[in-house]
Coordinates of C-alpha atoms (C1' of nucleotides) in Angstrom, one line a residue:
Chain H
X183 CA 39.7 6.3 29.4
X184 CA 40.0 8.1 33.0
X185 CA 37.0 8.3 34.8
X186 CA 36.4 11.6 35.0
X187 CA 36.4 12.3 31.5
X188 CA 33.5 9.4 31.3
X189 CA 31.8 11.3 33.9
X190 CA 32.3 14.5 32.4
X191 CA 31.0 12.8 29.1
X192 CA 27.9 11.7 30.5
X193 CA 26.5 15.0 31.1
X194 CA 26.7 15.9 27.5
X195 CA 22.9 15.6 25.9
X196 CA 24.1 14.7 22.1
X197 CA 21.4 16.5 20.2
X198 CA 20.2 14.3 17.6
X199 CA 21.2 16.8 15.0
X200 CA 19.5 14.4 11.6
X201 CA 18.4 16.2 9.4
X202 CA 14.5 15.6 8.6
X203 CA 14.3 11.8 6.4
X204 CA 12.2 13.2 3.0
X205 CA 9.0 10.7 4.4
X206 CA 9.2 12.8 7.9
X207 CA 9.1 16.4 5.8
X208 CA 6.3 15.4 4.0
X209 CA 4.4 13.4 7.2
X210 CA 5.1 16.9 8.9
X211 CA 4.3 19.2 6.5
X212 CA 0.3 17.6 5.5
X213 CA 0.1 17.2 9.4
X214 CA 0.7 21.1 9.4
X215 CA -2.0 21.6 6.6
X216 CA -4.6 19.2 8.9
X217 CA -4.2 20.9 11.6
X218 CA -3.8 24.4 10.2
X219 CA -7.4 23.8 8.6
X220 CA -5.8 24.2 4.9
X221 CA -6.4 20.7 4.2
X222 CA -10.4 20.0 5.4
X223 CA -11.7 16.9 6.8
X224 CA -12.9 14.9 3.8
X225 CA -10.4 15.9 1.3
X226 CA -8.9 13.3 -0.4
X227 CA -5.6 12.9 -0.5
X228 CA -3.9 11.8 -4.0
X229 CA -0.2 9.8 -3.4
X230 CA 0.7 11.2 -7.0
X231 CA -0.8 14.7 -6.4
X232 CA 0.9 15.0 -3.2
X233 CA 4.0 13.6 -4.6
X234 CA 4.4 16.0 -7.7
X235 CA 3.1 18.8 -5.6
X236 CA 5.8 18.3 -2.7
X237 CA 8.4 17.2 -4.7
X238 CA 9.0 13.7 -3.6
X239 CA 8.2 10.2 -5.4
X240 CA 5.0 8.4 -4.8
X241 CA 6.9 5.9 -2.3
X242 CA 8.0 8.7 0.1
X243 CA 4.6 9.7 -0.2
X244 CA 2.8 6.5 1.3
X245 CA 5.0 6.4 4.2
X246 CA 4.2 9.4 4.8
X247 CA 0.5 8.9 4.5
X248 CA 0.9 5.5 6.5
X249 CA 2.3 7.2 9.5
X250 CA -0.2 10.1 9.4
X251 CA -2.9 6.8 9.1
X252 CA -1.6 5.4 12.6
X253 CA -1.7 8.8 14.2
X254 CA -5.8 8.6 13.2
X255 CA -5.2 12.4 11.2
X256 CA -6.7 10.7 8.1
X257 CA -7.6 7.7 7.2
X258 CA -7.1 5.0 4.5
X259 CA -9.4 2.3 2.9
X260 CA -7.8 0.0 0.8
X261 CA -8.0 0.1 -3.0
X262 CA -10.2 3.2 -1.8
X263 CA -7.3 6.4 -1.3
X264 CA -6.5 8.3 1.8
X265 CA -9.2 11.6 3.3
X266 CA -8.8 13.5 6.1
X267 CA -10.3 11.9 9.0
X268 CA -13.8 13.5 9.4
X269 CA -14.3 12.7 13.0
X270 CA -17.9 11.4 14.4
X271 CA -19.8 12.1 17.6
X272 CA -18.2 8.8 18.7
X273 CA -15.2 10.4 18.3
X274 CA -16.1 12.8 20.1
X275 CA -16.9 10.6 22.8
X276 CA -13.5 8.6 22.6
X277 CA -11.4 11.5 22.7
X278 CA -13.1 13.0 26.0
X279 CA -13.1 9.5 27.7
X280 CA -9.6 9.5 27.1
X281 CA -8.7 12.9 28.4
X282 CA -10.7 12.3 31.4
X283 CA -8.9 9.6 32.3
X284 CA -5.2 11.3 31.2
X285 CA -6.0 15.0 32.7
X286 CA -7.1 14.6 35.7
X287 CA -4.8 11.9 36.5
X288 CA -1.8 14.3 35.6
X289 CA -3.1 16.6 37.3
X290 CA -3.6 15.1 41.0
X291 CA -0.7 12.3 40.8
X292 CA 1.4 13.5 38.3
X293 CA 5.3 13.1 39.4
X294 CA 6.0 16.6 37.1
X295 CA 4.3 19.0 39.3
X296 CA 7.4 21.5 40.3
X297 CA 7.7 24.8 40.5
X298 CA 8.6 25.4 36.8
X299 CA 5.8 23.4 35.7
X300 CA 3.3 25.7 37.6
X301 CA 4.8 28.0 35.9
X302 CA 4.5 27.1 32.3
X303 CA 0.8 26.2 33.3
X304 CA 0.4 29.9 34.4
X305 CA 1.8 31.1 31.1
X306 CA -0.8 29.4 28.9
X307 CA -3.4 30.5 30.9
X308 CA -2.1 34.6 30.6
X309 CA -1.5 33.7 26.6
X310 CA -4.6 32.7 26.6
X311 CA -6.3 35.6 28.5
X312 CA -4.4 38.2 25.6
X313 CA -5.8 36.1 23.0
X314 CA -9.6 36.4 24.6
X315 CA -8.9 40.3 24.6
X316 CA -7.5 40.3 21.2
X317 CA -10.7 38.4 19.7
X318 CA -8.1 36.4 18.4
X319 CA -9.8 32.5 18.0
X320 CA -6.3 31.1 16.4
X321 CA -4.9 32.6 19.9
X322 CA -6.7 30.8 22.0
X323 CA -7.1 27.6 20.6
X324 CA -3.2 27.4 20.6
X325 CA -3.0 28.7 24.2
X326 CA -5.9 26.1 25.2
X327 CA -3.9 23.2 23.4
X328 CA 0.0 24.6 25.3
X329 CA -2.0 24.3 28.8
X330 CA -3.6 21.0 28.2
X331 CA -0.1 19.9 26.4
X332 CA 1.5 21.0 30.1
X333 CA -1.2 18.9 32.2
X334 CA -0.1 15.7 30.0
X335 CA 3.8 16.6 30.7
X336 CA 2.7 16.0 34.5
X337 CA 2.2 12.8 33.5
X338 CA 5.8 12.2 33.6
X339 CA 5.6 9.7 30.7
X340 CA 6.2 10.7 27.3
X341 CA 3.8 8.3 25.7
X342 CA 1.0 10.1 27.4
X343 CA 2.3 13.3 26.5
X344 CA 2.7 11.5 22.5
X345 CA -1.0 10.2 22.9
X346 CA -1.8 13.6 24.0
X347 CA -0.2 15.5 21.1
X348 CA -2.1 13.3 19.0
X349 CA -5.3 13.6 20.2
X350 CA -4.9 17.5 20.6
X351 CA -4.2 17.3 16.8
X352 CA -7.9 15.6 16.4
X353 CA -9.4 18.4 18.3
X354 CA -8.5 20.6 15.8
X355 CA -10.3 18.2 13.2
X356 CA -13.2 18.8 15.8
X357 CA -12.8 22.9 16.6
X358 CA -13.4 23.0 12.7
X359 CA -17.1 22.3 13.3
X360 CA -17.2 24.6 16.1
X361 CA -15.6 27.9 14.4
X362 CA -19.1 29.4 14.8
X363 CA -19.5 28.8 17.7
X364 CA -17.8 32.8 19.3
X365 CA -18.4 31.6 23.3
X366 CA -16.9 28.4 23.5
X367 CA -13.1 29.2 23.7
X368 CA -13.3 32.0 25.8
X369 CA -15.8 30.1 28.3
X370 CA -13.1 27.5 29.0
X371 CA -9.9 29.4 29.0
X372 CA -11.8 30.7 31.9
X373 CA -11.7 27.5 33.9
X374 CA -8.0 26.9 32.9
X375 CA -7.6 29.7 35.1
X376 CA -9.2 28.2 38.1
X377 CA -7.5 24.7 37.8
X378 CA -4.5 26.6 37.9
X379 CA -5.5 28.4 41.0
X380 CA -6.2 25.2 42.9
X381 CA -2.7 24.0 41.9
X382 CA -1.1 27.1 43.1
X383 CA -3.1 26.6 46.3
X384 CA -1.8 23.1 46.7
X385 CA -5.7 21.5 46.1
X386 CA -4.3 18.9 43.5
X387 CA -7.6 16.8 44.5
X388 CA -9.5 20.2 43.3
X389 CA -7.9 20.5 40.6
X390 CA -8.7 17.3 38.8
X391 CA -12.1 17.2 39.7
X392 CA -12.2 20.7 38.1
X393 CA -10.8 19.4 35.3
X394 CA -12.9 16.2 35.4
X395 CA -15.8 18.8 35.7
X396 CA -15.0 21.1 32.7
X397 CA -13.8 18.1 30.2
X398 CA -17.4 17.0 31.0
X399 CA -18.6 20.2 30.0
X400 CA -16.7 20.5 26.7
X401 CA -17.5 17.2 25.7
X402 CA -21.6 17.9 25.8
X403 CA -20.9 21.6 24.5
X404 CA -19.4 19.9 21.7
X405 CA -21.8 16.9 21.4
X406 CA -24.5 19.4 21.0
X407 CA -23.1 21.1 18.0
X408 CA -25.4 20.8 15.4
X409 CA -23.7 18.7 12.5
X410 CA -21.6 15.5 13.2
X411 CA -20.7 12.8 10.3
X412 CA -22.1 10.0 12.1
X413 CA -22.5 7.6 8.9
X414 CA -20.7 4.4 10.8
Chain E
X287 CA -35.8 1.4 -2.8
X288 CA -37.6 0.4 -0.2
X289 CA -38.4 1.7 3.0
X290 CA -38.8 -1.0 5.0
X291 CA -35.3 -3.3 2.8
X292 CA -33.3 -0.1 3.7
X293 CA -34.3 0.3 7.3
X294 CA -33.2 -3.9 7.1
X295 CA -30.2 -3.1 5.9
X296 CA -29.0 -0.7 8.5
X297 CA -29.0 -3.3 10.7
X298 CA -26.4 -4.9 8.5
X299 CA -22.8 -4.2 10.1
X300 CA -21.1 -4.7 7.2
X301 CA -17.7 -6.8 8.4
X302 CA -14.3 -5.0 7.3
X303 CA -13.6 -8.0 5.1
X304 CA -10.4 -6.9 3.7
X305 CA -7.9 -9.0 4.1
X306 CA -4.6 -7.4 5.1
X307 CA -2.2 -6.0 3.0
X308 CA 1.3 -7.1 2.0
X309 CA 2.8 -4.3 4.4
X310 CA 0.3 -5.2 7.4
X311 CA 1.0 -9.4 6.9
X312 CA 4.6 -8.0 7.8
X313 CA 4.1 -5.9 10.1
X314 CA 1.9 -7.9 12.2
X315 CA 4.1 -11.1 11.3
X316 CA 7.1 -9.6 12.6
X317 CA 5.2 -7.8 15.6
X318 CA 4.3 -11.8 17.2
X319 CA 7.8 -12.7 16.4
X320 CA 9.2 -9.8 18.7
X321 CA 6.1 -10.3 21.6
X322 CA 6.9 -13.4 21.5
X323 CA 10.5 -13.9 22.0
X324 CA 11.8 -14.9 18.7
X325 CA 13.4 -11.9 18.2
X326 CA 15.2 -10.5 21.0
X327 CA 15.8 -6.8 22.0
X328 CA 18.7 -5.3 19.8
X329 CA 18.4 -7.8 16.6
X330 CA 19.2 -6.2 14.0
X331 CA 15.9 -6.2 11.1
X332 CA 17.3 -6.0 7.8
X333 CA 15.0 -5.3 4.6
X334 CA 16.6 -7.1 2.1
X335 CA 16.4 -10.3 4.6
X336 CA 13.1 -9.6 5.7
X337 CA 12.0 -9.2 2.6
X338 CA 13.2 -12.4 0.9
X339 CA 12.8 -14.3 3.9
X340 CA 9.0 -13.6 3.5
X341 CA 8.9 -13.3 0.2
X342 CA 7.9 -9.5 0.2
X343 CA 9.4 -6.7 -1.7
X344 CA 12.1 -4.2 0.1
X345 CA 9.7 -1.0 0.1
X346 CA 6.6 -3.6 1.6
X347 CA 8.7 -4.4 4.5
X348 CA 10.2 -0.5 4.7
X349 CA 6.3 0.3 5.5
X350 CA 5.7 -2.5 8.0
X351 CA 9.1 -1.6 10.0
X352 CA 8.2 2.5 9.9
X353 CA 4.9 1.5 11.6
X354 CA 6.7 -0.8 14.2
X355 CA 9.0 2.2 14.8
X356 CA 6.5 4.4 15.5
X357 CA 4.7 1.2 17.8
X358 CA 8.9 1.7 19.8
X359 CA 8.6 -2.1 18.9
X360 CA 11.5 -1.4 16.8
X361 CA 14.2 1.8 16.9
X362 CA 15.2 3.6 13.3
X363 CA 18.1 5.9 13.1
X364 CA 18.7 6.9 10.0
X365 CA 21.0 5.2 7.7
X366 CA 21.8 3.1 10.1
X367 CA 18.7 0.5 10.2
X368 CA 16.1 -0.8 12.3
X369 CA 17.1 -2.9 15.5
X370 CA 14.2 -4.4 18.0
X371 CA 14.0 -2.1 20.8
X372 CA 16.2 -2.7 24.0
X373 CA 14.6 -0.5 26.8
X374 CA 16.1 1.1 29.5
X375 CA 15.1 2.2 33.0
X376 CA 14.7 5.1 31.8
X377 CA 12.0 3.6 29.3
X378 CA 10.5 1.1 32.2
X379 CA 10.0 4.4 34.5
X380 CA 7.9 6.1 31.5
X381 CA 5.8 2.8 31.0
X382 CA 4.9 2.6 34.3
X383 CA 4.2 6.5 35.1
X384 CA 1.8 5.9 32.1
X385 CA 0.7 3.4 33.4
X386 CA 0.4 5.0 37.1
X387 CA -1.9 7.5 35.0
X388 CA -3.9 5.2 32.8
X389 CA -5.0 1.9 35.0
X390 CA -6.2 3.7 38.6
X391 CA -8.0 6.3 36.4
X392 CA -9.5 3.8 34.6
X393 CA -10.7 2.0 38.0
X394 CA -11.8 4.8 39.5
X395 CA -14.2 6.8 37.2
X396 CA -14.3 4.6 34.0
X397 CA -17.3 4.3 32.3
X398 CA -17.1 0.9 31.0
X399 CA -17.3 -0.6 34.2
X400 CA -20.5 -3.2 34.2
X401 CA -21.7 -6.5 35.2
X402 CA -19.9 -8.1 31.9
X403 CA -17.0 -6.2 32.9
X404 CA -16.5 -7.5 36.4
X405 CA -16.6 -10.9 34.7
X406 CA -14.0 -10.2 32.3
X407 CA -11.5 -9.2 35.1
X408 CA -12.8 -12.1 37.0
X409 CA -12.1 -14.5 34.4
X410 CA -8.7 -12.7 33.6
X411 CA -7.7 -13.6 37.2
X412 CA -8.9 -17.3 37.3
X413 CA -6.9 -17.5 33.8
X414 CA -3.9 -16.1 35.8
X415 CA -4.2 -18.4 39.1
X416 CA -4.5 -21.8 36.3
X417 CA -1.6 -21.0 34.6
X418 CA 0.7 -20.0 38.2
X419 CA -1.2 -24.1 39.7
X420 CA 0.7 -25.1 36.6
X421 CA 4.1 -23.4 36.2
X422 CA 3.4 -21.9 32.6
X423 CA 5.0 -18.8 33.3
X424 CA 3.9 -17.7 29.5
X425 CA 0.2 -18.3 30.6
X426 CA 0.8 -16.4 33.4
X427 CA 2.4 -13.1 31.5
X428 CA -0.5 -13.6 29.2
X429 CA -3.0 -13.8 31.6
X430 CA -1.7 -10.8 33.5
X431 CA -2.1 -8.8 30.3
X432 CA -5.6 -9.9 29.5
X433 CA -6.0 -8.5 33.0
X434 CA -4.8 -4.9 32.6
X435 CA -5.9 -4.8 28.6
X436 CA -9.6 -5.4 30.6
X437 CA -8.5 -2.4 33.1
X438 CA -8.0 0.0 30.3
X439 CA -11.0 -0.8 28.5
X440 CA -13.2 0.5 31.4
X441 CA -11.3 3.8 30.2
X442 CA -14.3 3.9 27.4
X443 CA -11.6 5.1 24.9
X444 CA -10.2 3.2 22.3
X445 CA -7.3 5.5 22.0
X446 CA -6.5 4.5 25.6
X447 CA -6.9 0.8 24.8
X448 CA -4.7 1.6 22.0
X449 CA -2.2 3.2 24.2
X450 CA -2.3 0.1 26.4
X451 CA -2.1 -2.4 24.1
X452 CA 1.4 -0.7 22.4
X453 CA 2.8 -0.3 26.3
X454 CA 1.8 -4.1 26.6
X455 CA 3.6 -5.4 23.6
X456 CA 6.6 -3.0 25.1
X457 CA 6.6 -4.7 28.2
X458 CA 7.4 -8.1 26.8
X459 CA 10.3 -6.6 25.8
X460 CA 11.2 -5.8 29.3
X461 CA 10.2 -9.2 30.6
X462 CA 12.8 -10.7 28.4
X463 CA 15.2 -9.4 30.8
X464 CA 13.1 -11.0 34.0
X465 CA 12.5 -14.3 32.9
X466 CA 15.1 -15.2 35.6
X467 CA 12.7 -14.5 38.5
X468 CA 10.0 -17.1 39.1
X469 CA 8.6 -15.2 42.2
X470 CA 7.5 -11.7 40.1
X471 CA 4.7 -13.2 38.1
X472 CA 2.9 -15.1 40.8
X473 CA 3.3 -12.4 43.2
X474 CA 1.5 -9.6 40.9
X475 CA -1.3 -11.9 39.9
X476 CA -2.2 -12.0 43.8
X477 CA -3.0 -8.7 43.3
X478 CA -5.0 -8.4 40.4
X479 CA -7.3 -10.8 42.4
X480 CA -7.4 -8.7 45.3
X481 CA -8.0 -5.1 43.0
X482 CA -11.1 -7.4 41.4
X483 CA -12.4 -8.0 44.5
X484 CA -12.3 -4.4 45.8
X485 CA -14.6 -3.5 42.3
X486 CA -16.5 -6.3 43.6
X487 CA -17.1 -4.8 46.7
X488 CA -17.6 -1.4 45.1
X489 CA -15.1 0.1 46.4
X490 CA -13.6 1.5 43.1
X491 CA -11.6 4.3 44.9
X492 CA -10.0 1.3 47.0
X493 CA -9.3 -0.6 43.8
X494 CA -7.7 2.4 42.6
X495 CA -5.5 2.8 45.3
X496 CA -4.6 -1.0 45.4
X497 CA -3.4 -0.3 41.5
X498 CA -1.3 2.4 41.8
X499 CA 0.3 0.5 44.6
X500 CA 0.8 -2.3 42.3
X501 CA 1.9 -0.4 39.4
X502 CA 4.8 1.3 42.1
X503 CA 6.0 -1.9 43.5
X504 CA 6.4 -3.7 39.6
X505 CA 8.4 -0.6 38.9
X506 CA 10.7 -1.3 41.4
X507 CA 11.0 -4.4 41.3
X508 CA 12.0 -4.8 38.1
X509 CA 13.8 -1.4 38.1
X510 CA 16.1 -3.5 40.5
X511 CA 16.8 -6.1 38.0
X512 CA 20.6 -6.2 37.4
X513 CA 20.9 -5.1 33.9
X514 CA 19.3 -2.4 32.4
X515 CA 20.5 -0.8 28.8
X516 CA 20.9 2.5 29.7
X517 CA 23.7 4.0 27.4
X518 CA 21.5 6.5 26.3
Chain S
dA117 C1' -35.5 1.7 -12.0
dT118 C1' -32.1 -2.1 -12.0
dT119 C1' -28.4 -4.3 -13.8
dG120 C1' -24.4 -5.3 -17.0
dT121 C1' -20.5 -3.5 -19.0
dC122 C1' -16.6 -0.8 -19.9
dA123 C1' -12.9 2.8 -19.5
dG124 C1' -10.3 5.8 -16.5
dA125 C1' -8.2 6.7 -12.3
dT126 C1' -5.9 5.4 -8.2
dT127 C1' -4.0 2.2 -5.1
dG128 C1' -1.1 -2.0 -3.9
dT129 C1' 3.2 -4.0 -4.9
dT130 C1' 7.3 -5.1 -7.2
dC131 C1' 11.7 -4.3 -9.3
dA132 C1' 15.9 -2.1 -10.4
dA133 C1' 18.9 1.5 -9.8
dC134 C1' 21.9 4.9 -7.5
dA135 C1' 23.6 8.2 -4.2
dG136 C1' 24.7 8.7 0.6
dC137 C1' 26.0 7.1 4.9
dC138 C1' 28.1 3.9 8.3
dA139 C1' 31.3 0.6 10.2
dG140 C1' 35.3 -1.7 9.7
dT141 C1' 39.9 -2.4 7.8
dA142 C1' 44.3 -1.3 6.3
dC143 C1' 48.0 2.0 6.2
dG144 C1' 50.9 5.5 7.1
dT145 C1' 52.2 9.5 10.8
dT146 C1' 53.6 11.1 14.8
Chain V
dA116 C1' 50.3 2.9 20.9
dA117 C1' 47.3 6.7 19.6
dC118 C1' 45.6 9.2 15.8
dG119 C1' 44.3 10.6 11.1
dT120 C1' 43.3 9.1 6.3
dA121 C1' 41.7 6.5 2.6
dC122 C1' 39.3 2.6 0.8
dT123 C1' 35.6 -0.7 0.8
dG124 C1' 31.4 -3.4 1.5
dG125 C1' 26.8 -3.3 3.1
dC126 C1' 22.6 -1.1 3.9
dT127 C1' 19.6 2.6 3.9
dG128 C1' 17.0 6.6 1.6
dT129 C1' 14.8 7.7 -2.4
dT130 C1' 13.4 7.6 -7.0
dG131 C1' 11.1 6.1 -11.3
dA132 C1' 8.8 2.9 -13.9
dA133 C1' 5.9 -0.8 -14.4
dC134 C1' 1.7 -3.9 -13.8
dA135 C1' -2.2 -6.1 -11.6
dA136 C1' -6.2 -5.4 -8.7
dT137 C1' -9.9 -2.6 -7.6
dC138 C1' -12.9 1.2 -7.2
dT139 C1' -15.8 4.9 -9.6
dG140 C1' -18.7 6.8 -12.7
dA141 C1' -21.0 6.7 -17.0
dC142 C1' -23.5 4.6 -20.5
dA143 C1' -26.1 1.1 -22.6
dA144 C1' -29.4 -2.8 -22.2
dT145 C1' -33.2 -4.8 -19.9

DNA sequence: ATTGTCAGATTGTTCAACAGCCAGTACGTT
DNA sequence: AACGTACTGGCTGTTGAACAATCTGACAAT
């Protein structure tokens, strides 16, 4: 083969182009339920119920459940069935410590910061801005999740950006207790704004402690939330 | 009930005591095989043999290898089976700008960092320096990871540790490709020694910095290792 | 109230089957 | 020799049925 053809070759990305494996549709279609809030924390979830009700045998359907079980969405007890996780205050806990640790490190030694990436950081702030104007909550929890998504890529690791998606996925779990809660999206799009700022202004330092600052924030905001399942 | 038997009785931590499943004897069976060696990057895990081999059925061992794959112990493409993950640089650049994000973080504002702590990472050291007096270059790679599994725990997340202890497992894989150089393991342990002794000092900040320094130079260092897979 | 017992429901696991896909092999074309 | 085609064996993806183990709730017995 010459060697400009291997060259050329090279430079093709060969999309993966599989088709979705029936234990990855139905993995990918209860994660959409979870995280849509159709499918509550608590709810058990029946392998034969599912399977008839999707369309695939029970087998698929424990894969399925198995993965979503290792991604901590719900959780299974043997002999006992699968529920959607209902997450604790130690949860809670766990998932800040973790994104303190993950954000702010993105954010002031991340290799990803270019000018692109500023960029996309600036556009979740602005979608979430519209949605704060539209009163629309589903808005700007989506916008909240792109930015923190985009801090993560800094990372410049994709297993921090897949630990990332995951635990973003758990917030959801935990925004469910807090849908009464009017001011608490709106207060920290806010501050997505201003860590942005300081990156635009070069201040990556600022910007993590910023984001140190308001992860703190969020984490007692939510801690003080009235009703947590803390039966452990 | 009562009162005083139940308020007794929440001071019960009642122990898991399950013992595993089929599918997690498996998984966890074939997990030590592949940390430790037995089964080298790119074997090729076939249910049927898997299964008769440990005299478990086809879809048991179908569960344990899709957890696996989703661990990037092991690599599934459809229809085409499960083969023990080879890495490439590109994969040893991701472990170690997670890594980059994860350990000096942890250092620097973990809070799990205490007087039992210290120990730990002391001990983890002395383990280290025992096993380079004698040669045991396993002791040593075991050692070293007792080390930075203690790092991560000051993260206070157990989805961090988690993280960690996945990456950790990976990067037995890669040092099946650098069991050629004696000099790499005793050289890195030096270091953990001297990061311990920054936290000793107090100097967390400095310990941080002395991290991501070491995290940089492994990367290169074994990113200059002859062979890497990299037909991706 | 506490405990023993039993039936129903659901999970854990196996087995057997079959379609679909992949790699390799042989064969014929150009 | 390079290429296209057809065939084949081996494995995976998926299903359906079956059975034992175990949990749950209800009801009866104490």
């Amino acid at each position: 083969m010459s060697r400009s053809l291997r060259e050329a070759l090279t430079r093709i990305d060969v999309a993966p182009l599989r088709r979705p494996t029936a234990a990855e549709s139905v993995r990918s279609a209860l994660r959409q339920q979870i995280v849509d809030g159709h499918l509550r924390p608590g709810t058990r979830l029946v392998e034969e119920t599912i399977g008839s009700a999707l369309g695939f045998s029970r087998n698929t359907v424990r894969e399925a459940l198995a993965l979503l079980a290792a991604e901590r969405l719900v959780v299974r007890e043997t002999h006992r069935g699968v529920v959607v996780a209902t997450l604790s205050s130690e949860d809670v806990r766990d998932l800040y410590a973790a994104r303190r640790v993950i954000e702010p490190a993105a954010l002031r030694r991340g290799p990803g910061l270019d000018v692109a990436a500023l960029e996309g950081l600036r556009e979740a702030v602005t979608l979430g801005q519209d949605a704060a104007r539209g009163e629309d909550v589903q808005g700007m929890v989506s916008a909240n999740q792109l930015f923190h998504r985009r801090v993560s890529a800094l990372s410049g690791s994709s297993r921090v950006q897949e630990l990332m998606e995951d635990m973003l996925a758990e917030m959801r779990l935990v925004f469910d207790v807090m849908t009464a809660d009017r001011t608490f999206h709106p207060d920290f799009l806010h501050r997505n704004g201003q860590i942005v700022a300081l990156l635009e202004a070069g201040d990556r330092d600022g910007a993590a402690e910023a984001m140190l600052a308001y992860l703190h924030d969020a984490e007692v905001r939510l801690l003080s939330a009235p009703v947590w399942d803390d039966r452990d």
